[in-house]
């Protein structure tokens, strides 16, 4: 009787081992398929064709329904430049979000809220820079200039929102550094 029990236990352990391996393989396949699906979704929503950039964006949790939030990354970076987001900066960013069609309750709005509540990792601005570099490669000089002026202009408004007397005037050195980085992302070369 103990031989049967030992044999049954051996089979049970073997089955458990293979079951665990199968589950791991299935999970890996699902992750790969989800990434491919996310990449295709982003490709359609953004018009972006560079797979490396799309993979970076998918890795950051962006999807087709959150891509509009990506356009607000420069504003987030400027607002966090001094280590915290002031109320005026938060209001300016939320106004920008509304202008981009990000409404409360949407996935993009929730993503934006997470960036407002907790400073994003450097990988976010790096992915935005890669996105802009790839995007500017698809634009003519006039389109690139218009896009740069719009994004840099909004970022400057956020930087000025918390500075100086009554929100007018001073932009900190840290904010200036971020503004230069944002503008440099549009350089062709």
PDB file of C-alpha atoms in Angstrom:
ATOM      1  CA  UNK A   1       0.000   0.000   0.000  1.00  0.00           C
ATOM      2  CA  UNK A   2       2.850   2.396   0.749  1.00  0.00           C
ATOM      3  CA  UNK A   3       4.272   1.761  -2.771  1.00  0.00           C
ATOM      4  CA  UNK A   4       1.025   2.899  -4.342  1.00  0.00           C
ATOM      5  CA  UNK A   5       0.939   5.967  -2.141  1.00  0.00           C
ATOM      6  CA  UNK A   6       4.531   6.764  -3.003  1.00  0.00           C
ATOM      7  CA  UNK A   7       3.824   6.250  -6.696  1.00  0.00           C
ATOM      8  CA  UNK A   8       0.686   8.407  -6.502  1.00  0.00           C
ATOM      9  CA  UNK A   9       2.600  11.139  -4.718  1.00  0.00           C
ATOM     10  CA  UNK A  10       5.318  10.983  -7.360  1.00  0.00           C
ATOM     11  CA  UNK A  11       2.749  11.380 -10.137  1.00  0.00           C
ATOM     12  CA  UNK A  12       1.054  14.205  -8.277  1.00  0.00           C
ATOM     13  CA  UNK A  13       4.366  16.051  -7.905  1.00  0.00           C
ATOM     14  CA  UNK A  14       5.198  15.451 -11.549  1.00  0.00           C
ATOM     15  CA  UNK A  15       1.767  16.731 -12.627  1.00  0.00           C
ATOM     16  CA  UNK A  16       2.154  19.772 -10.404  1.00  0.00           C
ATOM     17  CA  UNK A  17       5.582  20.491 -11.905  1.00  0.00           C
ATOM     18  CA  UNK A  18       4.286  20.321 -15.487  1.00  0.00           C
ATOM     19  CA  UNK A  19       1.134  22.225 -14.592  1.00  0.00           C
ATOM     20  CA  UNK A  20       3.271  25.032 -13.140  1.00  0.00           C
ATOM     21  CA  UNK A  21       5.485  25.063 -16.251  1.00  0.00           C
ATOM     22  CA  UNK A  22       2.434  25.164 -18.522  1.00  0.00           C
ATOM     23  CA  UNK A  23       0.956  28.055 -16.542  1.00  0.00           C
ATOM     24  CA  UNK A  24       4.252  29.979 -16.770  1.00  0.00           C
ATOM     25  CA  UNK A  25       4.433  29.390 -20.534  1.00  0.00           C
ATOM     26  CA  UNK A  26       0.827  30.489 -20.969  1.00  0.00           C
ATOM     27  CA  UNK A  27       1.436  33.611 -18.885  1.00  0.00           C
ATOM     28  CA  UNK A  28       4.508  34.476 -20.974  1.00  0.00           C
ATOM     29  CA  UNK A  29       2.541  33.975 -24.196  1.00  0.00           C
ATOM     30  CA  UNK A  30      -0.307  36.138 -22.875  1.00  0.00           C
ATOM     31  CA  UNK A  31       2.128  38.895 -21.900  1.00  0.00           C
ATOM     32  CA  UNK A  32       3.683  38.823 -25.369  1.00  0.00           C
ATOM     33  CA  UNK A  33       0.284  38.893 -27.073  1.00  0.00           C
ATOM     34  CA  UNK A  34      -0.896  41.734 -24.813  1.00  0.00           C
ATOM     35  CA  UNK A  35       2.234  43.737 -25.690  1.00  0.00           C
ATOM     36  CA  UNK A  36       1.694  43.117 -29.407  1.00  0.00           C
ATOM     37  CA  UNK A  37      -1.961  44.054 -29.105  1.00  0.00           C
ATOM     38  CA  UNK A  38      -1.066  47.192 -27.118  1.00  0.00           C
ATOM     39  CA  UNK A  39       1.526  48.146 -29.737  1.00  0.00           C
ATOM     40  CA  UNK A  40      -1.024  47.797 -32.552  1.00  0.00           C
ATOM     41  CA  UNK A  41      -3.621  49.755 -30.590  1.00  0.00           C
ATOM     42  CA  UNK A  42      -1.112  52.564 -30.004  1.00  0.00           C
ATOM     43  CA  UNK A  43      -0.013  52.452 -33.643  1.00  0.00           C
ATOM     44  CA  UNK A  44      -3.615  53.089 -34.723  1.00  0.00           C
ATOM     45  CA  UNK A  45      -4.305  55.787 -32.117  1.00  0.00           C
ATOM     46  CA  UNK A  46      -1.057  57.720 -32.544  1.00  0.00           C
ATOM     47  CA  UNK A  47      -0.065  57.115 -36.145  1.00  0.00           C
ATOM     48  CA  UNK A  48       3.382  56.140 -34.851  1.00  0.00           C
ATOM     49  CA  UNK A  49       5.183  53.435 -36.837  1.00  0.00           C
ATOM     50  CA  UNK A  50       8.421  52.934 -34.884  1.00  0.00           C
ATOM     51  CA  UNK A  51       8.087  49.601 -33.033  1.00  0.00           C
ATOM     52  CA  UNK A  52      10.851  50.429 -30.526  1.00  0.00           C
ATOM     53  CA  UNK A  53       9.086  53.634 -29.483  1.00  0.00           C
ATOM     54  CA  UNK A  54       5.726  51.865 -29.375  1.00  0.00           C
ATOM     55  CA  UNK A  55       7.211  49.123 -27.173  1.00  0.00           C
ATOM     56  CA  UNK A  56       8.569  51.747 -24.759  1.00  0.00           C
ATOM     57  CA  UNK A  57       5.148  53.362 -24.565  1.00  0.00           C
ATOM     58  CA  UNK A  58       3.415  50.006 -24.010  1.00  0.00           C
ATOM     59  CA  UNK A  59       5.975  49.237 -21.292  1.00  0.00           C
ATOM     60  CA  UNK A  60       4.932  52.433 -19.527  1.00  0.00           C
ATOM     61  CA  UNK A  61       1.313  51.329 -19.514  1.00  0.00           C
ATOM     62  CA  UNK A  62       0.097  53.529 -22.365  1.00  0.00           C
ATOM     63  CA  UNK A  63      -2.665  52.234 -24.608  1.00  0.00           C
ATOM     64  CA  UNK A  64      -4.747  53.727 -27.390  1.00  0.00           C
ATOM     65  CA  UNK A  65      -7.198  55.142 -24.852  1.00  0.00           C
ATOM     66  CA  UNK A  66      -4.394  56.770 -22.817  1.00  0.00           C
ATOM     67  CA  UNK A  67      -2.183  58.167 -25.602  1.00  0.00           C
ATOM     68  CA  UNK A  68      -3.656  61.657 -25.198  1.00  0.00           C
ATOM     69  CA  UNK A  69      -2.103  61.742 -21.719  1.00  0.00           C
ATOM     70  CA  UNK A  70       1.326  61.366 -23.335  1.00  0.00           C
ATOM     71  CA  UNK A  71       1.009  64.845 -24.819  1.00  0.00           C
ATOM     72  CA  UNK A  72       0.852  66.195 -21.261  1.00  0.00           C
ATOM     73  CA  UNK A  73       4.143  64.612 -20.139  1.00  0.00           C
ATOM     74  CA  UNK A  74       6.128  67.846 -20.716  1.00  0.00           C
ATOM     75  CA  UNK A  75       3.692  69.705 -18.465  1.00  0.00           C
ATOM     76  CA  UNK A  76       4.049  67.027 -15.791  1.00  0.00           C
ATOM     77  CA  UNK A  77       7.849  67.203 -16.002  1.00  0.00           C
ATOM     78  CA  UNK A  78       7.892  70.987 -15.660  1.00  0.00           C
ATOM     79  CA  UNK A  79       5.476  70.869 -12.737  1.00  0.00           C
ATOM     80  CA  UNK A  80       7.586  68.268 -10.900  1.00  0.00           C
ATOM     81  CA  UNK A  81      10.892  70.051 -11.709  1.00  0.00           C
ATOM     82  CA  UNK A  82      11.112  71.632  -8.257  1.00  0.00           C
ATOM     83  CA  UNK A  83      10.069  68.448  -6.454  1.00  0.00           C
ATOM     84  CA  UNK A  84       6.385  69.195  -5.943  1.00  0.00           C
ATOM     85  CA  UNK A  85       3.335  70.295  -7.888  1.00  0.00           C
ATOM     86  CA  UNK A  86       1.712  73.551  -6.798  1.00  0.00           C
ATOM     87  CA  UNK A  87      -2.051  74.017  -7.011  1.00  0.00           C
ATOM     88  CA  UNK A  88      -1.766  76.512  -9.902  1.00  0.00           C
ATOM     89  CA  UNK A  89       0.351  74.032 -11.872  1.00  0.00           C
ATOM     90  CA  UNK A  90      -2.135  71.237 -11.198  1.00  0.00           C
ATOM     91  CA  UNK A  91      -5.002  73.445 -12.400  1.00  0.00           C
ATOM     92  CA  UNK A  92      -3.119  74.417 -15.566  1.00  0.00           C
ATOM     93  CA  UNK A  93      -2.378  70.762 -16.360  1.00  0.00           C
ATOM     94  CA  UNK A  94      -5.971  69.692 -15.753  1.00  0.00           C
ATOM     95  CA  UNK A  95      -7.157  72.488 -18.066  1.00  0.00           C
ATOM     96  CA  UNK A  96      -4.725  71.188 -20.679  1.00  0.00           C
ATOM     97  CA  UNK A  97      -6.097  67.683 -20.170  1.00  0.00           C
ATOM     98  CA  UNK A  98      -9.623  68.905 -20.712  1.00  0.00           C
ATOM     99  CA  UNK A  99      -8.473  70.604 -23.921  1.00  0.00           C
ATOM    100  CA  UNK A 100      -7.029  67.257 -25.096  1.00  0.00           C
ATOM    101  CA  UNK A 101     -10.341  65.522 -24.468  1.00  0.00           C
ATOM    102  CA  UNK A 102      -9.237  63.743 -21.299  1.00  0.00           C
ATOM    103  CA  UNK A 103     -12.328  63.704 -19.163  1.00  0.00           C
ATOM    104  CA  UNK A 104     -12.662  62.619 -15.562  1.00  0.00           C
ATOM    105  CA  UNK A 105     -13.221  58.877 -15.355  1.00  0.00           C
ATOM    106  CA  UNK A 106     -11.397  58.058 -18.600  1.00  0.00           C
ATOM    107  CA  UNK A 107      -8.316  55.835 -18.557  1.00  0.00           C
ATOM    108  CA  UNK A 108      -6.141  58.683 -19.813  1.00  0.00           C
ATOM    109  CA  UNK A 109      -7.391  60.987 -17.062  1.00  0.00           C
ATOM    110  CA  UNK A 110      -6.686  58.341 -14.426  1.00  0.00           C
ATOM    111  CA  UNK A 111      -3.152  57.926 -15.784  1.00  0.00           C
ATOM    112  CA  UNK A 112      -2.664  61.691 -15.648  1.00  0.00           C
ATOM    113  CA  UNK A 113      -3.923  61.754 -12.052  1.00  0.00           C
ATOM    114  CA  UNK A 114      -1.342  59.126 -11.098  1.00  0.00           C
ATOM    115  CA  UNK A 115       1.390  61.347 -12.576  1.00  0.00           C
ATOM    116  CA  UNK A 116       0.053  64.350 -10.667  1.00  0.00           C
ATOM    117  CA  UNK A 117      -0.048  62.431  -7.392  1.00  0.00           C
ATOM    118  CA  UNK A 118       3.340  60.771  -7.659  1.00  0.00           C
ATOM    119  CA  UNK A 119       6.371  61.948  -9.623  1.00  0.00           C
ATOM    120  CA  UNK A 120       6.822  59.690 -12.663  1.00  0.00           C
ATOM    121  CA  UNK A 121      10.048  57.794 -13.213  1.00  0.00           C
ATOM    122  CA  UNK A 122      12.577  59.247 -15.705  1.00  0.00           C
ATOM    123  CA  UNK A 123      11.540  56.558 -18.203  1.00  0.00           C
ATOM    124  CA  UNK A 124       8.359  58.540 -18.880  1.00  0.00           C
ATOM    125  CA  UNK A 125      10.087  61.670 -20.217  1.00  0.00           C
ATOM    126  CA  UNK A 126      12.573  59.456 -22.072  1.00  0.00           C
ATOM    127  CA  UNK A 127       9.694  57.643 -23.797  1.00  0.00           C
ATOM    128  CA  UNK A 128       8.061  60.988 -24.601  1.00  0.00           C
ATOM    129  CA  UNK A 129      11.333  62.219 -26.131  1.00  0.00           C
ATOM    130  CA  UNK A 130      11.592  59.064 -28.253  1.00  0.00           C
ATOM    131  CA  UNK A 131       7.959  59.540 -29.307  1.00  0.00           C
ATOM    132  CA  UNK A 132       8.592  63.169 -30.305  1.00  0.00           C
ATOM    133  CA  UNK A 133      11.769  62.298 -32.202  1.00  0.00           C
ATOM    134  CA  UNK A 134       9.912  59.625 -34.161  1.00  0.00           C
ATOM    135  CA  UNK A 135       6.939  61.922 -34.703  1.00  0.00           C
ATOM    136  CA  UNK A 136       9.029  64.860 -35.928  1.00  0.00           C
ATOM    137  CA  UNK A 137      10.588  62.530 -38.486  1.00  0.00           C
ATOM    138  CA  UNK A 138       7.105  62.221 -40.007  1.00  0.00           C
ATOM    139  CA  UNK A 139       6.386  65.982 -39.988  1.00  0.00           C
ATOM    140  CA  UNK A 140       7.555  68.713 -42.322  1.00  0.00           C
ATOM    141  CA  UNK A 141       9.482  71.683 -40.877  1.00  0.00           C
ATOM    142  CA  UNK A 142       6.395  73.875 -40.486  1.00  0.00           C
ATOM    143  CA  UNK A 143       4.396  71.151 -38.712  1.00  0.00           C
ATOM    144  CA  UNK A 144       7.350  70.419 -36.424  1.00  0.00           C
ATOM    145  CA  UNK A 145       7.675  74.121 -35.562  1.00  0.00           C
ATOM    146  CA  UNK A 146       3.948  74.444 -34.799  1.00  0.00           C
ATOM    147  CA  UNK A 147       3.947  71.345 -32.593  1.00  0.00           C
ATOM    148  CA  UNK A 148       7.103  72.480 -30.754  1.00  0.00           C
ATOM    149  CA  UNK A 149       5.696  75.968 -30.176  1.00  0.00           C
ATOM    150  CA  UNK A 150       2.414  74.576 -28.866  1.00  0.00           C
ATOM    151  CA  UNK A 151       3.978  72.072 -26.454  1.00  0.00           C
ATOM    152  CA  UNK A 152       6.763  74.369 -25.261  1.00  0.00           C
ATOM    153  CA  UNK A 153       4.238  77.206 -24.884  1.00  0.00           C
ATOM    154  CA  UNK A 154       1.962  75.102 -22.672  1.00  0.00           C
ATOM    155  CA  UNK A 155       4.949  73.913 -20.648  1.00  0.00           C
ATOM    156  CA  UNK A 156       6.059  77.525 -20.105  1.00  0.00           C
ATOM    157  CA  UNK A 157       2.548  78.418 -18.938  1.00  0.00           C
ATOM    158  CA  UNK A 158       2.721  75.641 -16.328  1.00  0.00           C
ATOM    159  CA  UNK A 159       6.198  76.755 -15.255  1.00  0.00           C
ATOM    160  CA  UNK A 160       4.998  80.335 -14.837  1.00  0.00           C
ATOM    161  CA  UNK A 161       1.813  79.270 -13.028  1.00  0.00           C
ATOM    162  CA  UNK A 162       3.557  78.754  -9.689  1.00  0.00           C
ATOM    163  CA  UNK A 163       6.336  81.314  -9.966  1.00  0.00           C
ATOM    164  CA  UNK A 164       6.752  84.884  -8.868  1.00  0.00           C
ATOM    165  CA  UNK A 165       4.185  87.185  -7.323  1.00  0.00           C
ATOM    166  CA  UNK A 166       0.585  86.057  -7.916  1.00  0.00           C
ATOM    167  CA  UNK A 167       1.857  83.393 -10.332  1.00  0.00           C
ATOM    168  CA  UNK A 168       3.497  85.987 -12.603  1.00  0.00           C
ATOM    169  CA  UNK A 169       7.184  86.102 -13.264  1.00  0.00           C
ATOM    170  CA  UNK A 170       9.793  83.746 -11.970  1.00  0.00           C
ATOM    171  CA  UNK A 171      10.476  80.392 -13.587  1.00  0.00           C
ATOM    172  CA  UNK A 172      12.902  78.350 -11.498  1.00  0.00           C
ATOM    173  CA  UNK A 173      16.257  77.115 -12.800  1.00  0.00           C
ATOM    174  CA  UNK A 174      15.005  73.514 -12.529  1.00  0.00           C
ATOM    175  CA  UNK A 175      11.957  74.391 -14.622  1.00  0.00           C
ATOM    176  CA  UNK A 176      14.156  76.180 -17.194  1.00  0.00           C
ATOM    177  CA  UNK A 177      16.288  73.046 -17.475  1.00  0.00           C
ATOM    178  CA  UNK A 178      13.205  70.925 -18.190  1.00  0.00           C
ATOM    179  CA  UNK A 179      11.932  73.497 -20.703  1.00  0.00           C
ATOM    180  CA  UNK A 180      15.248  73.312 -22.585  1.00  0.00           C
ATOM    181  CA  UNK A 181      15.050  69.505 -22.576  1.00  0.00           C
ATOM    182  CA  UNK A 182      11.518  69.610 -23.986  1.00  0.00           C
ATOM    183  CA  UNK A 183      12.533  72.026 -26.724  1.00  0.00           C
ATOM    184  CA  UNK A 184      15.616  69.947 -27.570  1.00  0.00           C
ATOM    185  CA  UNK A 185      13.405  66.902 -28.213  1.00  0.00           C
ATOM    186  CA  UNK A 186      12.156  68.646 -31.366  1.00  0.00           C
ATOM    187  CA  UNK A 187      15.623  69.177 -32.839  1.00  0.00           C
ATOM    188  CA  UNK A 188      16.246  67.319 -36.034  1.00  0.00           C
ATOM    189  CA  UNK A 189      19.584  65.792 -36.610  1.00  0.00           C
TER     190      UNK A 189
END
